[in-house]
Amino acid sequence: MPKYIVFVGFFLTLSCQPNLLLAQKNKTCEKLLGELGDGQSKFIYCATTKSVPVNLCLACEELYRSLSKDYENLLADANCSKRYLNSDRINIVATTQGILTSLWQKANCENCFTDRYWAQYENRSIDLQECLETSSPDITCVQCKPFYLTLNDFYLKMESKVSGKVCFDLQDNMNRTRLNWSKTLNCCQREVKLANFLIAVGVVVLLPILTFYITAIVVTKRREANHGLLNDQEPELDAPSTSRLITAAVLSTPVEDPVVVSAQLEKIANVWSRAEANQYDDSDQGEPNLKQQIKNRAGPVSDYSRDEEPPKVPKVLLSPESDYSSDDEPLTKPKRA
């Protein structure tokens, strides 16, 4: 009986062991997630408070390193990564971590810790600040100019070496230093020489005029060269004259046979002779007709002697347009009463 009780107890212990292990794993995943969330919130707070002037990379470096380590621990556990990563469409844990990592990379923060750039820059920047604080305002620009030029030259060399990917903390600090030197302290004064200004204005004014005249001269010379006026060649003396050209044109005209020409002239003469004969015939036929018309108008001629009086012919009133001889007088129209 005691053996039976021990066996049952051992069996119950083994059956409860997987549940205990699962609960312990779930507690571990929640702990890792909590540590990750706490690290992300601290880094976001640090980045926000160190935004102006920008001191993100130097002030928040430890927080970013810790944040990255917490995220790697969460990914290392297969159960936790399966539970919290790619579990839904939004994927909040991975998205939040990606945003913070992108901010760090966009600021080129790793450049601050490469080749001790920040340490070298900070030493030169401190020298300049001490000079500006200790020197009098009247001689600040003259006394602190070597320190400013040293700092600026170092920054330019570093920028060319890393292809422009300078830590953003250094970029912001250098921009503020330049602004303070040029505008606040008014140490960057550029002297404008009047002679250079006048030369520039003269070039701008005279350049279009010179261009126009040079172009005109070149075009004129080219045209004269094309016509052979500027060449050393002698005029061509053996060129054909105008009389020769006319003679050649006449000789090149085709000549007709004299027999054909005489035949054409004969045809023209025949046509003219026929036209004149027809004209004479028409005139001869027209005269008898005219005489007959006159006889008809005069009426029949009766035979009578000169002593006898001719018979009275009834007078016919003729219109003004009627024909009468030159000896007769025209009849007058009767007057109305």
XYZ file of C-alpha atoms in Angstrom:
337
model
C 0.000 0.000 0.000
C 2.696 2.524 0.797
C 4.411 1.573 -2.416
C 1.194 2.240 -4.283
C 0.879 5.683 -2.739
C 4.461 6.562 -3.660
C 3.897 5.456 -7.242
C 0.783 7.591 -7.569
C 2.574 10.600 -6.178
C 5.462 10.175 -8.552
C 3.075 9.890 -11.490
C 1.257 13.068 -10.516
C 4.556 14.920 -10.203
C 5.643 13.922 -13.708
C 2.288 14.866 -15.194
C 2.452 18.367 -13.670
C 6.043 19.052 -14.758
C 5.267 20.156 -18.397
C 2.727 22.690 -17.145
C 5.289 24.117 -14.742
C 7.900 24.370 -17.493
C 5.414 26.097 -19.843
C 4.462 28.610 -17.135
C 8.115 29.318 -16.475
C 8.770 29.905 -20.198
C 5.788 32.219 -20.495
C 7.074 34.182 -17.531
C 10.501 34.426 -19.158
C 9.037 35.776 -22.457
C 7.021 38.397 -20.620
C 10.112 39.440 -18.714
C 12.150 39.779 -21.913
C 9.377 41.770 -23.568
C 9.138 44.049 -20.543
C 12.859 44.700 -20.551
C 12.715 45.507 -24.270
C 9.820 47.920 -23.799
C 11.555 49.631 -20.884
C 14.745 50.062 -22.950
C 12.824 51.484 -25.946
C 11.007 54.011 -23.779
C 14.249 55.197 -22.173
C 15.937 55.600 -25.536
C 12.979 57.543 -26.951
C 13.041 59.858 -23.915
C 16.783 60.424 -24.304
C 16.538 61.114 -28.061
C 13.711 63.594 -27.517
C 15.441 65.543 -24.740
C 18.778 65.662 -26.591
C 17.361 66.864 -29.904
C 18.360 70.579 -29.621
C 21.298 70.937 -29.742
C 21.687 67.494 -31.201
C 23.492 65.161 -28.812
C 21.767 61.918 -29.723
C 24.730 59.710 -30.500
C 26.896 60.593 -27.508
C 24.240 60.997 -24.818
C 22.081 57.988 -25.794
C 24.761 55.503 -26.805
C 24.477 53.259 -23.728
C 20.687 53.186 -23.951
C 20.839 52.178 -27.605
C 23.349 49.402 -26.900
C 21.166 48.055 -24.093
C 18.082 48.285 -26.278
C 19.732 46.300 -29.058
C 20.859 43.620 -26.592
C 17.324 43.204 -25.176
C 15.930 42.758 -28.661
C 18.567 40.160 -29.501
C 17.666 38.221 -26.321
C 14.034 38.174 -27.366
C 14.946 36.860 -30.815
C 17.242 34.215 -29.339
C 14.312 32.474 -27.618
C 12.382 30.546 -30.245
C 9.146 30.478 -28.267
C 9.273 34.193 -27.499
C 10.114 35.207 -31.051
C 7.315 33.008 -32.359
C 4.898 34.504 -29.872
C 5.699 38.197 -30.302
C 7.150 38.469 -33.791
C 5.125 38.040 -36.964
C 2.059 37.225 -34.914
C -0.191 39.773 -36.607
C -0.289 42.167 -39.525
C 0.992 45.226 -37.609
C 3.854 43.407 -35.873
C 4.285 46.130 -33.239
C 7.433 44.824 -31.537
C 9.477 44.499 -34.724
C 8.101 47.754 -36.199
C 8.990 49.797 -33.101
C 12.485 48.351 -32.974
C 12.953 49.076 -36.694
C 12.006 52.746 -36.241
C 14.520 53.263 -33.439
C 17.273 51.482 -35.340
C 16.561 53.601 -38.433
C 16.874 56.784 -36.335
C 20.278 55.691 -35.071
C 21.530 54.824 -38.545
C 20.123 57.959 -40.163
C 22.111 60.103 -37.707
C 25.334 58.226 -38.668
C 25.999 57.715 -34.971
C 28.559 54.965 -35.535
C 30.831 57.541 -37.165
C 31.233 59.327 -33.828
C 33.003 56.287 -32.414
C 35.133 55.469 -35.478
C 38.807 56.488 -35.441
C 38.121 58.668 -32.369
C 36.647 61.409 -34.529
C 34.583 62.819 -31.730
C 37.494 62.977 -29.305
C 39.721 64.829 -31.794
C 36.950 67.205 -32.748
C 36.028 67.887 -29.142
C 39.609 68.819 -28.228
C 39.797 71.444 -30.989
C 36.314 72.717 -30.189
C 37.258 73.185 -26.515
C 40.336 75.213 -27.498
C 38.180 77.531 -29.599
C 35.583 77.991 -26.858
C 38.242 78.834 -24.285
C 39.732 81.426 -26.633
C 36.342 83.023 -27.244
C 35.587 83.185 -23.527
C 38.937 84.607 -22.442
C 39.681 87.124 -25.202
C 38.285 90.646 -25.298
C 35.533 91.457 -27.822
C 37.756 93.825 -29.771
C 40.427 91.263 -30.625
C 38.343 88.087 -30.554
C 38.344 87.549 -34.302
C 42.070 88.129 -34.655
C 43.119 86.163 -31.595
C 40.820 83.155 -32.092
C 41.062 82.872 -35.857
C 43.819 80.191 -35.815
C 41.727 77.942 -33.522
C 38.678 78.365 -35.748
C 40.623 77.552 -38.900
C 42.136 74.470 -37.245
C 38.713 73.173 -36.236
C 37.201 73.891 -39.647
C 40.053 72.216 -41.540
C 39.780 69.100 -39.385
C 36.049 68.866 -40.045
C 36.495 69.238 -43.818
C 39.149 66.498 -43.912
C 36.976 64.181 -41.841
C 33.974 64.861 -44.069
C 35.896 64.029 -47.254
C 37.320 60.883 -45.658
C 33.916 59.407 -44.719
C 32.213 60.586 -47.982
C 29.940 63.049 -46.201
C 28.526 60.532 -43.691
C 29.571 62.496 -40.609
C 28.049 61.880 -37.210
C 25.060 64.192 -36.866
C 26.233 65.415 -33.469
C 29.407 66.717 -35.126
C 27.465 68.235 -38.052
C 25.152 70.161 -35.759
C 28.010 71.359 -33.538
C 30.071 72.539 -36.523
C 27.119 74.358 -38.089
C 26.430 76.200 -34.840
C 30.116 77.108 -34.516
C 30.222 78.555 -38.039
C 26.999 80.496 -37.469
C 28.349 81.953 -34.234
C 31.653 82.905 -35.867
C 30.158 84.593 -38.954
C 26.924 86.209 -37.712
C 27.136 86.573 -33.960
C 30.799 87.540 -33.719
C 30.854 88.981 -37.267
C 34.353 87.654 -37.805
C 33.806 86.386 -41.338
C 34.049 89.613 -43.358
C 34.641 89.382 -47.073
C 36.242 92.450 -48.644
C 34.767 93.334 -51.979
C 37.268 95.000 -54.296
C 35.832 97.735 -56.508
C 38.236 96.948 -59.327
C 37.044 93.377 -59.613
C 33.439 94.555 -59.608
C 34.072 97.064 -62.387
C 35.920 94.472 -64.467
C 33.031 92.047 -64.110
C 30.492 94.705 -65.131
C 32.619 95.732 -68.140
C 32.896 92.136 -69.318
C 29.147 91.608 -69.004
C 28.382 94.818 -70.952
C 30.994 94.460 -73.702
C 30.690 90.732 -74.291
C 27.454 90.905 -76.393
C 28.844 93.783 -78.512
C 32.143 92.042 -79.182
C 30.348 88.827 -79.997
C 28.131 90.610 -82.533
C 30.995 92.328 -84.356
C 33.216 89.263 -84.384
C 30.373 87.194 -85.804
C 29.705 89.821 -88.500
C 33.381 89.925 -89.504
C 33.655 86.157 -89.714
C 30.478 85.836 -91.792
C 31.622 88.615 -94.163
C 35.014 87.034 -94.705
C 33.465 83.684 -95.420
C 31.108 85.151 -97.991
C 33.930 87.010 -99.708
C 36.048 83.882 -99.715
C 33.227 81.934 -101.349
C 33.051 84.525 -104.152
C 36.810 84.475 -104.677
C 37.312 88.151 -103.742
C 39.947 87.542 -101.106
C 41.758 84.768 -102.948
C 44.990 85.420 -104.836
C 43.661 83.786 -108.005
C 43.736 85.867 -111.214
C 40.466 86.463 -113.063
C 39.749 83.945 -115.745
C 40.615 85.590 -119.132
C 39.582 82.650 -121.255
C 35.990 82.767 -120.062
C 33.454 82.877 -122.952
C 32.139 86.325 -123.836
C 28.509 87.311 -124.267
C 28.723 87.440 -128.073
C 30.105 83.957 -128.156
C 27.320 82.687 -125.946
C 24.681 84.297 -128.219
C 26.336 82.873 -131.340
C 26.399 79.431 -129.819
C 22.719 79.723 -128.882
C 21.815 80.736 -132.449
C 23.861 77.958 -133.997
C 22.316 75.427 -131.699
C 18.823 76.390 -132.918
C 17.540 73.746 -135.416
C 17.392 74.996 -139.110
C 14.391 74.001 -141.296
C 14.643 72.884 -144.923
C 14.145 75.772 -147.487
C 11.636 73.664 -149.457
C 9.444 73.316 -146.389
C 9.647 77.037 -145.689
C 8.676 77.973 -149.252
C 5.718 75.571 -149.183
C 4.463 77.175 -145.945
C 4.755 80.682 -147.457
C 2.852 79.569 -150.551
C 0.017 78.200 -148.408
C -0.224 81.506 -146.561
C -0.414 83.446 -149.860
C -3.240 81.199 -151.145
C -5.229 81.772 -147.984
C -4.918 85.563 -148.342
C -5.949 85.511 -152.029
C -9.074 83.476 -151.300
C -10.083 85.834 -148.510
C -9.827 88.881 -150.840
C -11.858 87.174 -153.637
C -14.676 86.375 -151.239
C -14.738 89.993 -150.122
C -15.085 91.272 -153.720
C -17.941 88.855 -154.498
C -19.901 90.022 -151.512
C -19.591 93.687 -152.598
C -20.789 92.964 -156.193
C -23.854 91.123 -155.055
C -24.788 93.884 -152.649
C -24.988 96.678 -155.302
C -27.884 95.223 -157.432
C -29.877 94.560 -154.357
C -29.443 98.149 -153.264
C -30.591 99.460 -156.654
C -33.682 97.252 -156.652
C -34.672 98.531 -153.243
C -34.441 102.143 -154.467
C -36.676 101.383 -157.507
C -39.310 99.776 -155.382
C -39.495 102.789 -153.170
C -39.766 105.242 -156.094
C -42.732 103.368 -157.576
C -43.518 102.594 -161.297
C -42.312 105.050 -163.927
C -45.036 106.103 -166.428
C -44.453 107.517 -169.868
C -45.415 111.085 -170.293
C -44.206 114.098 -172.068
C -42.478 116.959 -170.541
C -45.415 119.294 -171.442
C -47.918 117.170 -169.739
C -48.168 117.316 -166.079
C -47.396 114.206 -164.329
C -50.201 112.540 -162.590
C -50.688 113.455 -159.083
C -49.423 110.914 -156.756
C -50.929 110.873 -153.369
C -48.514 112.186 -150.872
C -47.299 109.710 -148.384
C -46.091 110.931 -145.105
C -42.611 109.701 -144.563
C -41.014 109.418 -141.253
C -37.902 111.351 -140.504
C -36.010 108.104 -140.825
C -37.271 107.495 -144.466
C -34.973 107.856 -147.437
C -35.246 110.869 -149.753
C -33.060 112.557 -152.273
C -31.001 115.603 -151.627
C -33.143 117.814 -154.063
C -36.472 117.150 -152.304
C -37.262 118.917 -149.139
C -38.362 116.908 -146.188
C -42.010 117.009 -145.375
C -42.909 118.975 -142.331
C -45.295 117.648 -139.760
C -48.679 119.398 -139.584
C -49.040 121.698 -136.714
C -51.648 120.907 -134.165
C -54.493 123.411 -133.709
